[in-house]
Amino acid sequence: MHKVPVHKVLPGHTVILTVTPLDAGLHGGFRPPGDKSISHRAMIFASLAAGCSQLSGLLESEDTLATLHACEQLGAVVERRDGKLFITGTAGKLQPPAGATLDMGNSGTAMRLLAGVLSGQPFDSTLSGDASLNSRPMRRIVAPLQLMGARIEPRGEGTAPLVIRASTGLTGIEYASPVASAQIKSCVLLAGLYASGVTRVTEPCLSRDHTERMLPLFGVKLPAACSVTGGSKLKAAIFDVPGDISSAVFALAAAALVPGSEVTLRHVGLNPTRKGFLDCLQEMGAELQVSAARDQSAEPVGDIRLRFNGRLRAIDVPASRVPDMIDELPLLMALAATADGVTRIRAAAELRVKESDRLAVMAAGLKTLGVELQECPDGIDINGGRVAGGRVASAGDHRCAMSFAVLGLVAGDAVQVESAEYIATSYPGFSEDMNRLGADMQAVVQE
Ligand code: S3P
C-alpha cells in the first residue's frame, strides 16, 4: 500500500480515499479547476477553427485530456506555454485519425460532441470509451444524426462504440429534443455546421448553453436562438475558461456542513443554467455571498464566499431546477443526509444514465452510512440526521466519490470511499484542495 494523489492508477489497482471527521472549521480559498463543459468545447472549437487559439484556465483532467488527444489525432496542433494551451486548428479540414478508434475514456461530453463533428467528415471513424461510457445511451444522438443523413451506427444495443462512415452530405433539421441535454443539443448543432441549410434545436427546458455562448466568440453567427447555418467557418479565439462551479460546490458544501468554516471560491462560472445548487444551498439556510461579478469570455463569473451558519434545513427541489444542477444532485443528496427534515428530489431520472446510476449509487452509499431514505424511479426522499462512518462504493463515479468524501467530514467516524481514482475524471486536485482548507483526506492505492 502506498499513499498517492488521487489520480488514475495502474490496471488492477484502486484508490481508497479515507476521510477523517473534523473537529475544526475549514478556512481559506482558491480558484477551482477550469469548467469541464467549457474546456471540452474550447478544445473542439479551437481544433475546428482557422488559426491559433489561445486558451487559458482550461481543465486538464482525464475527461478533457481524452478530448484533447482526439483533437490532436484529428489534426489539431497543441502547444503548452506559460500555463496556456495554444491550439492551431484545422480550418474545418480534420484529418482521418491514424488509430482505428478514438478513445473517449469516461467522457459522455467528449463522445457526444465529437460524434456530431465526425458525422460531417469525409472519412470513417469510430468512437469508444471505458465500460461505463460504452454502457450509456447513445440513441439520443444517433437518432437526430441519422435524421440529418449521418451514417452512424451504435455497435452495441444503442450504445458505443459508435461507428461513423464517411459523410455523403448532411441536411439541416429542426430537432425537438425529448430530453433537456446540452450534449444532445451541442452534438446536433456541431453536425449542423456541416449540413446544408439551418439546423435548430429546441428542448423541453433550457440545458446549459455554453455552446450557444461560445460559437460566436469563435466567429460563428447564430441565425436565431440555438441554431447554426451549415458551412459557417470557425476562427481562432482568445478564450479564458472560468472555474468549474461543479467542482467549486464541493468546498462550498463542506463549509456549509463543518461548524466554524468560512471559504471563498474565486473566479467561478455563474452561468444561470448551472446555478441550481447555489439556489438550493441558500434555501437550505446556508449563508453565501457572490462578489466581483463580471463577464468573461461570454460567461458570467464571480467569487463565492460561504460561512457556516448552522444546520441545514431539508428542501423540496423544484423539478424545473433539476437541469440547472444535474451534476450537483449527488452532492445535494449528501447534504440532505445531515439536514433537518426530509429532502425530496424528483424529475431526476437522467441521473440513472450518468457515469453511474447516481440515484442507486448514492442511495446505497448513504444507507451504508446509516441514512434513512426512499429511492423511487425518478428521485429520492432523504431523511436527514446523524451520519455514521463506513466504507462506501463510488462505482467509479467521480461526483459520487467526492460527494461521499464531503459527507465524511461530518460523519460519526471515518468514511472510506472506494474507486477514488475516478475523481481525476473532473477534479484531479480535489483532496489536495480540500486538505489545504483543513480537511483530512488521505488516498491510498491498493492492489
Ligand atoms: C454536459 C451536459 C450534461 C452534464 C455533463 C456535461 C455538457 O449532460 O451532465 O456532465 O458538457 O454538455 P447532459 O447533456 O446529458 O444532461
Short mmCIF file of C-alpha atoms and ligand atoms in Angstrom, two decimals:
data_model
loop_
_atom_site.label_atom_id
_atom_site.label_comp_id
_atom_site.label_asym_id
_atom_site.label_seq_id
_atom_site.Cartn_x
_atom_site.Cartn_y
_atom_site.Cartn_z
CA MET A 1 0.00 0.00 0.00
CA HIS A 2 1.38 3.44 -0.93
CA LYS A 3 -0.01 6.93 -0.44
CA VAL A 4 -0.77 8.61 -3.76
CA PRO A 5 -2.52 11.69 -5.04
CA VAL A 6 -5.97 10.84 -6.36
CA HIS A 7 -5.27 10.13 -9.98
CA LYS A 8 -5.68 7.14 -12.23
CA VAL A 9 -3.68 4.13 -11.14
CA LEU A 10 -2.38 1.04 -12.89
CA PRO A 11 -4.91 -1.54 -14.10
CA GLY A 12 -5.84 -3.90 -11.30
CA HIS A 13 -5.17 -1.21 -8.67
CA THR A 14 -7.67 1.07 -6.98
CA VAL A 15 -7.57 4.07 -4.65
CA ILE A 16 -9.35 4.23 -1.30
CA LEU A 17 -9.87 7.77 -0.04
CA THR A 18 -10.15 7.90 3.76
CA VAL A 19 -11.85 10.98 5.18
CA THR A 20 -11.47 11.70 8.90
CA PRO A 21 -14.27 13.70 10.56
CA LEU A 22 -13.20 17.23 11.51
CA ASP A 23 -13.33 18.99 14.86
CA ALA A 24 -12.44 22.43 13.46
CA GLY A 25 -13.76 24.54 10.60
CA LEU A 26 -12.41 24.80 7.05
CA HIS A 27 -10.72 28.06 6.12
CA GLY A 28 -9.21 29.64 3.03
CA GLY A 29 -9.92 29.98 -0.62
CA PHE A 30 -8.82 29.03 -4.11
CA ARG A 31 -9.76 29.19 -7.78
CA PRO A 32 -11.34 25.86 -8.70
CA PRO A 33 -10.14 23.99 -11.79
CA GLY A 34 -11.46 25.12 -15.16
CA ASP A 35 -15.02 24.32 -16.17
CA LYS A 36 -15.16 20.86 -17.72
CA SER A 37 -18.04 21.51 -20.14
CA ILE A 38 -16.46 24.72 -21.39
CA SER A 39 -12.97 23.18 -21.64
CA HIS A 40 -14.21 20.35 -23.91
CA ARG A 41 -15.91 22.90 -26.15
CA ALA A 42 -12.94 25.28 -26.23
CA MET A 43 -10.65 22.43 -27.32
CA ILE A 44 -13.05 21.20 -30.00
CA PHE A 45 -13.90 24.65 -31.37
CA ALA A 46 -10.21 25.68 -31.46
CA SER A 47 -9.44 22.46 -33.35
CA LEU A 48 -12.08 23.23 -35.99
CA ALA A 49 -11.03 26.88 -36.33
CA ALA A 50 -8.66 28.55 -38.77
CA GLY A 51 -5.64 29.97 -36.94
CA CYS A 52 -4.13 29.56 -33.49
CA SER A 53 -6.41 29.88 -30.43
CA GLN A 54 -5.05 30.84 -27.05
CA LEU A 55 -6.90 29.04 -24.23
CA SER A 56 -6.32 29.81 -20.55
CA GLY A 57 -7.87 28.38 -17.38
CA LEU A 58 -8.57 25.04 -19.08
CA LEU A 59 -9.32 21.93 -17.07
CA GLU A 60 -6.77 19.23 -17.71
CA SER A 61 -8.42 16.14 -16.25
CA GLU A 62 -8.91 12.61 -17.56
CA ASP A 63 -12.07 13.66 -19.42
CA THR A 64 -10.79 16.79 -21.14
CA LEU A 65 -7.45 15.17 -21.95
CA ALA A 66 -9.41 12.50 -23.85
CA THR A 67 -10.93 15.28 -25.94
CA LEU A 68 -7.58 16.99 -26.44
CA HIS A 69 -5.90 13.77 -27.52
CA ALA A 70 -8.71 13.11 -30.03
CA CYS A 71 -8.35 16.66 -31.38
CA GLU A 72 -4.64 16.03 -31.96
CA GLN A 73 -5.40 12.72 -33.70
CA LEU A 74 -7.75 14.70 -35.96
CA GLY A 75 -5.03 17.15 -36.96
CA ALA A 76 -5.03 19.98 -34.38
CA VAL A 77 -1.58 21.06 -33.19
CA VAL A 78 -1.33 21.65 -29.46
CA GLU A 79 1.38 23.59 -27.65
CA ARG A 80 1.65 24.44 -23.95
CA ARG A 81 3.25 27.77 -22.98
CA ASP A 82 3.00 29.98 -19.86
CA GLY A 83 0.21 27.87 -18.39
CA LYS A 84 -1.89 28.30 -21.55
CA LEU A 85 -2.79 26.00 -24.38
CA PHE A 86 -2.23 27.16 -27.94
CA ILE A 87 -4.23 25.12 -30.44
CA THR A 88 -3.63 25.57 -34.15
CA GLY A 89 -6.87 24.43 -35.75
CA THR A 90 -7.56 22.55 -38.94
CA ALA A 91 -9.67 25.27 -40.60
CA GLY A 92 -12.51 22.74 -40.74
CA LYS A 93 -10.40 20.15 -42.59
CA LEU A 94 -9.94 17.47 -39.98
CA GLN A 95 -7.60 14.64 -40.89
CA PRO A 96 -8.67 10.99 -40.65
CA PRO A 97 -7.45 9.65 -37.28
CA ALA A 98 -4.37 7.45 -37.53
CA GLY A 99 -5.62 4.91 -34.97
CA ALA A 100 -8.71 2.86 -35.78
CA THR A 101 -10.65 4.07 -32.73
CA LEU A 102 -10.78 7.37 -30.85
CA ASP A 103 -10.84 6.67 -27.10
CA MET A 104 -13.18 8.96 -25.14
CA GLY A 105 -12.42 7.33 -21.78
CA ASN A 106 -15.19 8.08 -19.28
CA SER A 107 -16.46 11.23 -21.02
CA GLY A 108 -20.01 11.47 -22.36
CA THR A 109 -19.42 15.05 -23.46
CA ALA A 110 -16.34 14.13 -25.50
CA MET A 111 -18.15 11.26 -27.21
CA ARG A 112 -21.43 13.02 -27.94
CA LEU A 113 -19.93 16.31 -29.17
CA LEU A 114 -17.29 14.66 -31.33
CA ALA A 115 -19.92 12.31 -32.79
CA GLY A 116 -21.66 15.43 -34.13
CA VAL A 117 -18.45 16.75 -35.67
CA LEU A 118 -17.35 13.40 -37.11
CA SER A 119 -20.75 12.71 -38.69
CA GLY A 120 -20.00 15.51 -41.14
CA GLN A 121 -16.48 14.39 -42.15
CA PRO A 122 -15.47 12.70 -45.41
CA PHE A 123 -13.75 9.80 -43.58
CA ASP A 124 -14.66 6.85 -41.37
CA SER A 125 -14.12 6.98 -37.63
CA THR A 126 -15.04 5.02 -34.50
CA LEU A 127 -15.64 6.43 -31.03
CA SER A 128 -15.30 4.22 -27.98
CA GLY A 129 -14.82 4.60 -24.24
CA ASP A 130 -14.47 2.75 -20.96
CA ALA A 131 -17.03 0.23 -19.69
CA SER A 132 -19.16 2.97 -18.11
CA LEU A 133 -19.26 5.16 -21.23
CA ASN A 134 -19.87 2.17 -23.51
CA SER A 135 -22.98 1.34 -21.49
CA ARG A 136 -24.54 4.82 -21.65
CA PRO A 137 -27.42 5.62 -24.06
CA MET A 138 -26.31 6.86 -27.48
CA ARG A 139 -29.59 6.55 -29.43
CA ARG A 140 -30.38 10.04 -28.17
CA ILE A 141 -27.68 11.40 -30.50
CA VAL A 142 -27.71 8.67 -33.14
CA ALA A 143 -31.41 9.30 -33.95
CA PRO A 144 -31.10 13.05 -34.79
CA LEU A 145 -27.79 12.49 -36.59
CA GLN A 146 -29.39 9.80 -38.77
CA LEU A 147 -32.27 12.19 -39.50
CA MET A 148 -29.65 14.59 -40.84
CA GLY A 149 -28.29 11.84 -43.09
CA ALA A 150 -25.34 10.76 -40.97
CA ARG A 151 -24.14 7.20 -41.41
CA ILE A 152 -23.64 6.44 -37.74
CA GLU A 153 -24.39 3.12 -36.01
CA PRO A 154 -24.00 2.10 -32.40
CA ARG A 155 -22.14 -1.19 -32.25
CA GLY A 156 -23.88 -2.19 -29.01
CA GLU A 157 -27.59 -2.10 -28.05
CA GLY A 158 -27.91 1.64 -28.63
CA THR A 159 -24.52 2.06 -27.03
CA ALA A 160 -20.94 2.85 -28.07
CA PRO A 161 -18.64 2.04 -29.77
CA LEU A 162 -20.10 4.33 -32.41
CA VAL A 163 -19.12 3.57 -35.97
CA ILE A 164 -19.31 6.62 -38.24
CA ARG A 165 -18.95 6.22 -42.01
CA ALA A 166 -17.66 8.96 -44.32
CA SER A 167 -20.38 11.55 -44.80
CA THR A 168 -22.24 11.68 -48.09
CA GLY A 169 -23.81 15.01 -47.11
CA LEU A 170 -25.93 16.14 -44.17
CA THR A 171 -29.17 18.12 -44.26
CA GLY A 172 -30.08 20.69 -41.62
CA ILE A 173 -33.00 19.79 -39.36
CA GLU A 174 -35.29 21.34 -36.82
CA TYR A 175 -34.86 18.96 -33.89
CA ALA A 176 -37.16 18.89 -30.86
CA SER A 177 -35.04 17.04 -28.34
CA PRO A 178 -37.17 14.97 -25.93
CA VAL A 179 -34.54 15.48 -23.19
CA ALA A 180 -33.08 18.77 -21.90
CA SER A 181 -29.50 17.78 -22.62
CA ALA A 182 -26.64 20.06 -23.64
CA GLN A 183 -24.79 17.08 -25.03
CA ILE A 184 -27.62 16.25 -27.47
CA LYS A 185 -28.11 19.92 -28.35
CA SER A 186 -24.39 20.53 -28.93
CA CYS A 187 -23.97 17.32 -30.93
CA VAL A 188 -26.76 18.29 -33.34
CA LEU A 189 -25.55 21.90 -33.66
CA LEU A 190 -21.99 20.77 -34.40
CA ALA A 191 -23.26 18.38 -37.09
CA GLY A 192 -25.31 21.33 -38.37
CA LEU A 193 -22.09 23.18 -39.19
CA TYR A 194 -21.52 20.50 -41.88
CA ALA A 195 -25.14 20.31 -43.08
CA SER A 196 -26.98 22.20 -45.80
CA GLY A 197 -29.29 24.96 -44.56
CA VAL A 198 -30.11 25.82 -40.97
CA THR A 199 -30.14 23.38 -38.06
CA ARG A 200 -32.14 24.30 -34.99
CA VAL A 201 -32.63 22.51 -31.68
CA THR A 202 -35.42 23.01 -29.16
CA GLU A 203 -35.60 21.28 -25.79
CA PRO A 204 -38.20 20.83 -23.03
CA CYS A 205 -36.33 23.41 -20.95
CA LEU A 206 -33.01 25.15 -21.41
CA SER A 207 -29.97 22.96 -20.70
CA ARG A 208 -26.50 24.50 -20.18
CA ASP A 209 -25.97 26.96 -23.02
CA HIS A 210 -22.17 27.10 -23.33
CA THR A 211 -22.16 26.02 -26.98
CA GLU A 212 -24.51 28.84 -27.96
CA ARG A 213 -22.50 31.39 -25.97
CA MET A 214 -19.11 30.21 -27.26
CA LEU A 215 -19.69 29.68 -31.00
CA PRO A 216 -19.99 33.46 -31.70
CA LEU A 217 -16.62 34.02 -29.97
CA PHE A 218 -15.16 31.54 -32.48
CA GLY A 219 -16.68 33.55 -35.34
CA VAL A 220 -19.93 31.60 -35.89
CA LYS A 221 -23.00 33.78 -36.12
CA LEU A 222 -26.16 32.01 -34.90
CA PRO A 223 -29.05 32.91 -37.27
CA ALA A 224 -31.55 32.51 -34.39
CA ALA A 225 -31.53 31.10 -30.86
CA CYS A 226 -29.97 27.67 -30.70
CA SER A 227 -29.39 27.33 -34.44
CA VAL A 228 -26.48 27.29 -36.86
CA THR A 229 -26.11 27.79 -40.59
CA GLY A 230 -24.36 24.98 -42.42
CA GLY A 231 -20.96 25.89 -43.80
CA SER A 232 -20.23 28.50 -41.09
CA LYS A 233 -16.48 28.69 -40.51
CA LEU A 234 -14.79 28.92 -37.11
CA LYS A 235 -11.99 31.40 -36.45
CA ALA A 236 -9.33 31.19 -33.74
CA ALA A 237 -10.13 32.95 -30.46
CA ILE A 238 -8.53 34.05 -27.22
CA PHE A 239 -10.59 32.36 -24.55
CA ASP A 240 -10.46 32.21 -20.75
CA VAL A 241 -12.26 29.27 -19.11
CA PRO A 242 -13.98 30.13 -15.80
CA GLY A 243 -13.59 27.95 -12.71
CA ASP A 244 -15.97 24.98 -12.65
CA ILE A 245 -18.99 25.57 -10.44
CA SER A 246 -19.48 21.79 -10.48
CA SER A 247 -16.10 21.43 -8.72
CA ALA A 248 -16.38 24.57 -6.54
CA VAL A 249 -19.54 23.20 -4.92
CA PHE A 250 -17.62 20.51 -3.00
CA ALA A 251 -15.67 23.05 -0.93
CA LEU A 252 -18.78 25.22 -0.54
CA ALA A 253 -20.86 22.26 0.63
CA ALA A 254 -18.09 21.21 3.02
CA ALA A 255 -18.09 24.70 4.56
CA ALA A 256 -21.88 24.56 4.88
CA LEU A 257 -21.52 21.31 6.86
CA VAL A 258 -18.50 21.82 9.11
CA PRO A 259 -19.10 24.23 12.04
CA GLY A 260 -16.79 27.25 12.12
CA SER A 261 -15.95 27.17 8.39
CA GLU A 262 -15.53 30.07 6.01
CA VAL A 263 -14.28 29.55 2.44
CA THR A 264 -14.06 31.65 -0.71
CA LEU A 265 -14.01 30.18 -4.22
CA ARG A 266 -12.68 32.62 -6.80
CA HIS A 267 -13.40 33.13 -10.49
CA VAL A 268 -16.25 30.60 -10.57
CA GLY A 269 -18.58 30.32 -13.58
CA LEU A 270 -22.06 31.57 -12.63
CA ASN A 271 -23.97 30.72 -15.78
CA PRO A 272 -27.71 30.70 -14.86
CA THR A 273 -28.08 27.22 -16.41
CA ARG A 274 -25.56 25.88 -13.87
CA LYS A 275 -26.54 27.66 -10.66
CA GLY A 276 -29.33 25.45 -9.31
CA PHE A 277 -27.18 24.04 -6.50
CA LEU A 278 -26.40 27.53 -5.15
CA ASP A 279 -30.13 28.28 -5.04
CA CYS A 280 -30.71 25.06 -3.10
CA LEU A 281 -27.89 25.83 -0.66
CA GLN A 282 -29.46 29.20 0.10
CA GLU A 283 -32.92 27.68 0.54
CA MET A 284 -31.41 25.16 2.94
CA GLY A 285 -30.21 28.12 5.03
CA ALA A 286 -26.56 28.49 4.01
CA GLU A 287 -25.12 31.98 4.03
CA LEU A 288 -23.39 32.59 0.74
CA GLN A 289 -22.32 35.78 -0.94
CA VAL A 290 -21.27 36.45 -4.50
CA SER A 291 -18.85 39.29 -5.18
CA ALA A 292 -16.71 40.59 -8.05
CA ALA A 293 -19.41 39.50 -10.53
CA ARG A 294 -18.24 40.12 -14.09
CA ASP A 295 -18.44 38.68 -17.61
CA GLN A 296 -15.53 36.90 -19.18
CA SER A 297 -15.46 35.04 -22.49
CA ALA A 298 -19.26 35.39 -22.73
CA GLU A 299 -19.81 33.70 -19.35
CA PRO A 300 -20.73 35.36 -16.03
CA VAL A 301 -18.10 34.69 -13.32
CA GLY A 302 -17.66 35.76 -9.71
CA ASP A 303 -16.27 34.90 -6.29
CA ILE A 304 -18.41 32.92 -3.84
CA ARG A 305 -17.94 33.09 -0.08
CA LEU A 306 -19.70 30.69 2.25
CA ARG A 307 -19.71 30.96 6.03
CA PHE A 308 -21.10 28.15 8.20
CA ASN A 309 -24.21 29.30 10.00
CA GLY A 310 -25.88 26.25 11.48
CA ARG A 311 -27.53 23.01 10.46
CA LEU A 312 -29.09 22.98 7.00
CA ARG A 313 -32.84 22.54 6.50
CA ALA A 314 -34.37 19.95 4.16
CA ILE A 315 -35.98 21.23 0.94
CA ASP A 316 -38.15 20.04 -1.94
CA VAL A 317 -36.00 20.51 -5.04
CA PRO A 318 -38.24 22.09 -7.71
CA ALA A 319 -38.41 19.90 -10.83
CA SER A 320 -37.70 22.95 -13.00
CA ARG A 321 -34.33 23.39 -11.26
CA VAL A 322 -33.07 19.86 -11.90
CA PRO A 323 -31.40 20.57 -15.30
CA ASP A 324 -29.55 23.54 -13.72
CA MET A 325 -27.93 21.28 -11.12
CA ILE A 326 -27.94 17.88 -12.81
CA ASP A 327 -24.29 17.18 -11.91
CA GLU A 328 -24.68 18.51 -8.35
CA LEU A 329 -27.58 16.26 -7.31
CA PRO A 330 -25.29 13.60 -5.75
CA LEU A 331 -23.78 16.32 -3.56
CA LEU A 332 -27.22 17.64 -2.68
CA MET A 333 -28.13 14.09 -1.56
CA ALA A 334 -25.06 14.10 0.70
CA LEU A 335 -26.10 17.43 2.24
CA ALA A 336 -29.67 16.19 2.64
CA ALA A 337 -28.35 13.30 4.72
CA THR A 338 -27.46 15.74 7.53
CA ALA A 339 -30.22 18.34 7.01
CA ASP A 340 -33.15 18.81 9.34
CA GLY A 341 -36.18 17.09 7.76
CA VAL A 342 -36.93 15.20 4.55
CA THR A 343 -35.38 16.42 1.29
CA ARG A 344 -37.32 15.43 -1.81
CA ILE A 345 -35.83 15.14 -5.31
CA ARG A 346 -37.99 14.21 -8.33
CA ALA A 347 -37.81 14.53 -12.15
CA ALA A 348 -34.22 13.31 -11.96
CA ALA A 349 -34.38 10.02 -13.90
CA GLU A 350 -31.46 11.29 -16.05
CA LEU A 351 -29.25 10.55 -13.04
CA ARG A 352 -29.65 6.86 -13.84
CA VAL A 353 -27.71 7.24 -17.12
CA LYS A 354 -24.76 9.34 -15.98
CA GLU A 355 -21.26 7.94 -15.30
CA SER A 356 -23.14 5.56 -12.96
CA ASP A 357 -26.76 5.17 -11.90
CA ARG A 358 -26.30 8.06 -9.49
CA LEU A 359 -29.63 7.57 -7.70
CA ALA A 360 -28.79 3.93 -6.94
CA VAL A 361 -25.13 4.55 -6.06
CA MET A 362 -25.90 7.45 -3.71
CA ALA A 363 -28.82 5.58 -2.12
CA ALA A 364 -26.66 2.51 -1.47
CA GLY A 365 -23.75 4.54 -0.05
CA LEU A 366 -25.96 6.69 2.15
CA LYS A 367 -27.72 3.59 3.51
CA THR A 368 -24.31 2.15 4.39
CA LEU A 369 -23.70 5.34 6.40
CA GLY A 370 -26.97 4.78 8.28
CA VAL A 371 -29.10 7.34 6.43
CA GLU A 372 -32.87 6.77 6.15
CA LEU A 373 -34.09 7.19 2.60
CA GLN A 374 -36.58 6.06 -0.02
CA GLU A 375 -35.48 5.72 -3.64
CA CYS A 376 -38.05 5.99 -6.46
CA PRO A 377 -37.68 5.71 -10.26
CA ASP A 378 -37.00 9.41 -10.81
CA GLY A 379 -35.78 10.61 -7.45
CA ILE A 380 -35.29 10.08 -3.75
CA ASP A 381 -36.55 11.18 -0.33
CA ILE A 382 -33.79 11.56 2.25
CA ASN A 383 -34.50 11.92 5.96
CA GLY A 384 -31.57 13.88 7.40
CA GLY A 385 -29.95 13.00 10.71
CA ARG A 386 -26.71 11.63 12.07
CA VAL A 387 -24.36 10.01 9.58
CA ALA A 388 -22.19 7.08 10.60
CA GLY A 389 -18.73 6.20 9.31
CA GLY A 390 -18.18 3.29 6.94
CA ARG A 391 -16.87 2.13 3.58
CA VAL A 392 -18.85 3.19 0.52
CA ALA A 393 -18.69 2.22 -3.16
CA SER A 394 -18.47 5.13 -5.59
CA ALA A 395 -18.96 2.74 -8.52
CA GLY A 396 -16.25 4.55 -10.49
CA ASP A 397 -18.28 7.77 -10.46
CA HIS A 398 -16.22 10.90 -9.75
CA ARG A 399 -19.09 13.01 -8.48
CA CYS A 400 -20.46 10.31 -6.16
CA ALA A 401 -16.94 9.73 -4.79
CA MET A 402 -16.43 13.44 -3.98
CA SER A 403 -19.95 13.73 -2.51
CA PHE A 404 -19.29 10.86 -0.08
CA ALA A 405 -15.89 12.37 0.79
CA VAL A 406 -17.52 15.69 1.74
CA LEU A 407 -20.06 13.89 3.91
CA GLY A 408 -17.20 12.08 5.64
CA LEU A 409 -16.06 15.44 7.10
CA VAL A 410 -19.07 15.37 9.46
CA ALA A 411 -19.68 11.62 9.85
CA GLY A 412 -19.54 9.85 13.23
CA ASP A 413 -16.39 8.01 12.16
CA ALA A 414 -14.03 7.80 9.18
CA VAL A 415 -15.58 7.32 5.72
CA GLN A 416 -13.65 5.29 3.18
CA VAL A 417 -14.52 5.95 -0.45
CA GLU A 418 -13.77 3.16 -2.93
CA SER A 419 -12.61 3.71 -6.56
CA ALA A 420 -11.50 7.25 -5.69
CA GLU A 421 -9.07 7.24 -8.65
CA TYR A 422 -12.08 8.24 -10.78
CA ILE A 423 -12.09 11.66 -9.11
CA ALA A 424 -9.40 12.53 -11.68
CA THR A 425 -12.14 12.42 -14.32
CA SER A 426 -13.07 16.00 -13.45
CA TYR A 427 -11.03 17.19 -10.45
CA PRO A 428 -7.52 15.70 -10.13
CA GLY A 429 -6.54 18.07 -7.26
CA PHE A 430 -9.70 17.52 -5.18
CA SER A 431 -8.24 16.06 -1.98
CA GLU A 432 -5.23 18.43 -2.08
CA ASP A 433 -7.56 21.47 -2.37
CA MET A 434 -9.77 20.17 0.46
CA ASN A 435 -6.78 19.41 2.68
CA ARG A 436 -5.40 22.93 2.18
CA LEU A 437 -8.69 24.21 3.65
CA GLY A 438 -8.15 21.98 6.68
CA ALA A 439 -9.73 18.65 5.70
CA ASP A 440 -8.05 15.31 6.31
CA MET A 441 -8.46 13.18 3.17
CA GLN A 442 -5.84 10.51 2.54
CA ALA A 443 -5.64 8.45 -0.63
CA VAL A 444 -4.10 5.02 -0.53
CA VAL A 445 -3.57 2.79 -3.54
CA GLN A 446 -4.47 -0.87 -3.18
CA GLU A 447 -3.72 -3.81 -5.42
C1 S3P B 1 -22.65 18.30 -20.13
C2 S3P B 1 -24.01 18.16 -20.08
C3 S3P B 1 -24.70 17.38 -19.04
C4 S3P B 1 -23.82 17.09 -17.84
C5 S3P B 1 -22.44 16.65 -18.24
C6 S3P B 1 -21.78 17.72 -19.10
C7 S3P B 1 -22.05 19.07 -21.24
O1 S3P B 1 -25.12 16.15 -19.60
O2 S3P B 1 -24.41 16.13 -17.01
O3 S3P B 1 -21.65 16.41 -17.10
O4 S3P B 1 -20.87 19.44 -21.14
O5 S3P B 1 -22.76 19.33 -22.22
P1 S3P B 1 -26.50 16.04 -20.43
O6 S3P B 1 -26.39 16.97 -21.56
O7 S3P B 1 -26.58 14.63 -20.91
O8 S3P B 1 -27.56 16.39 -19.43
#
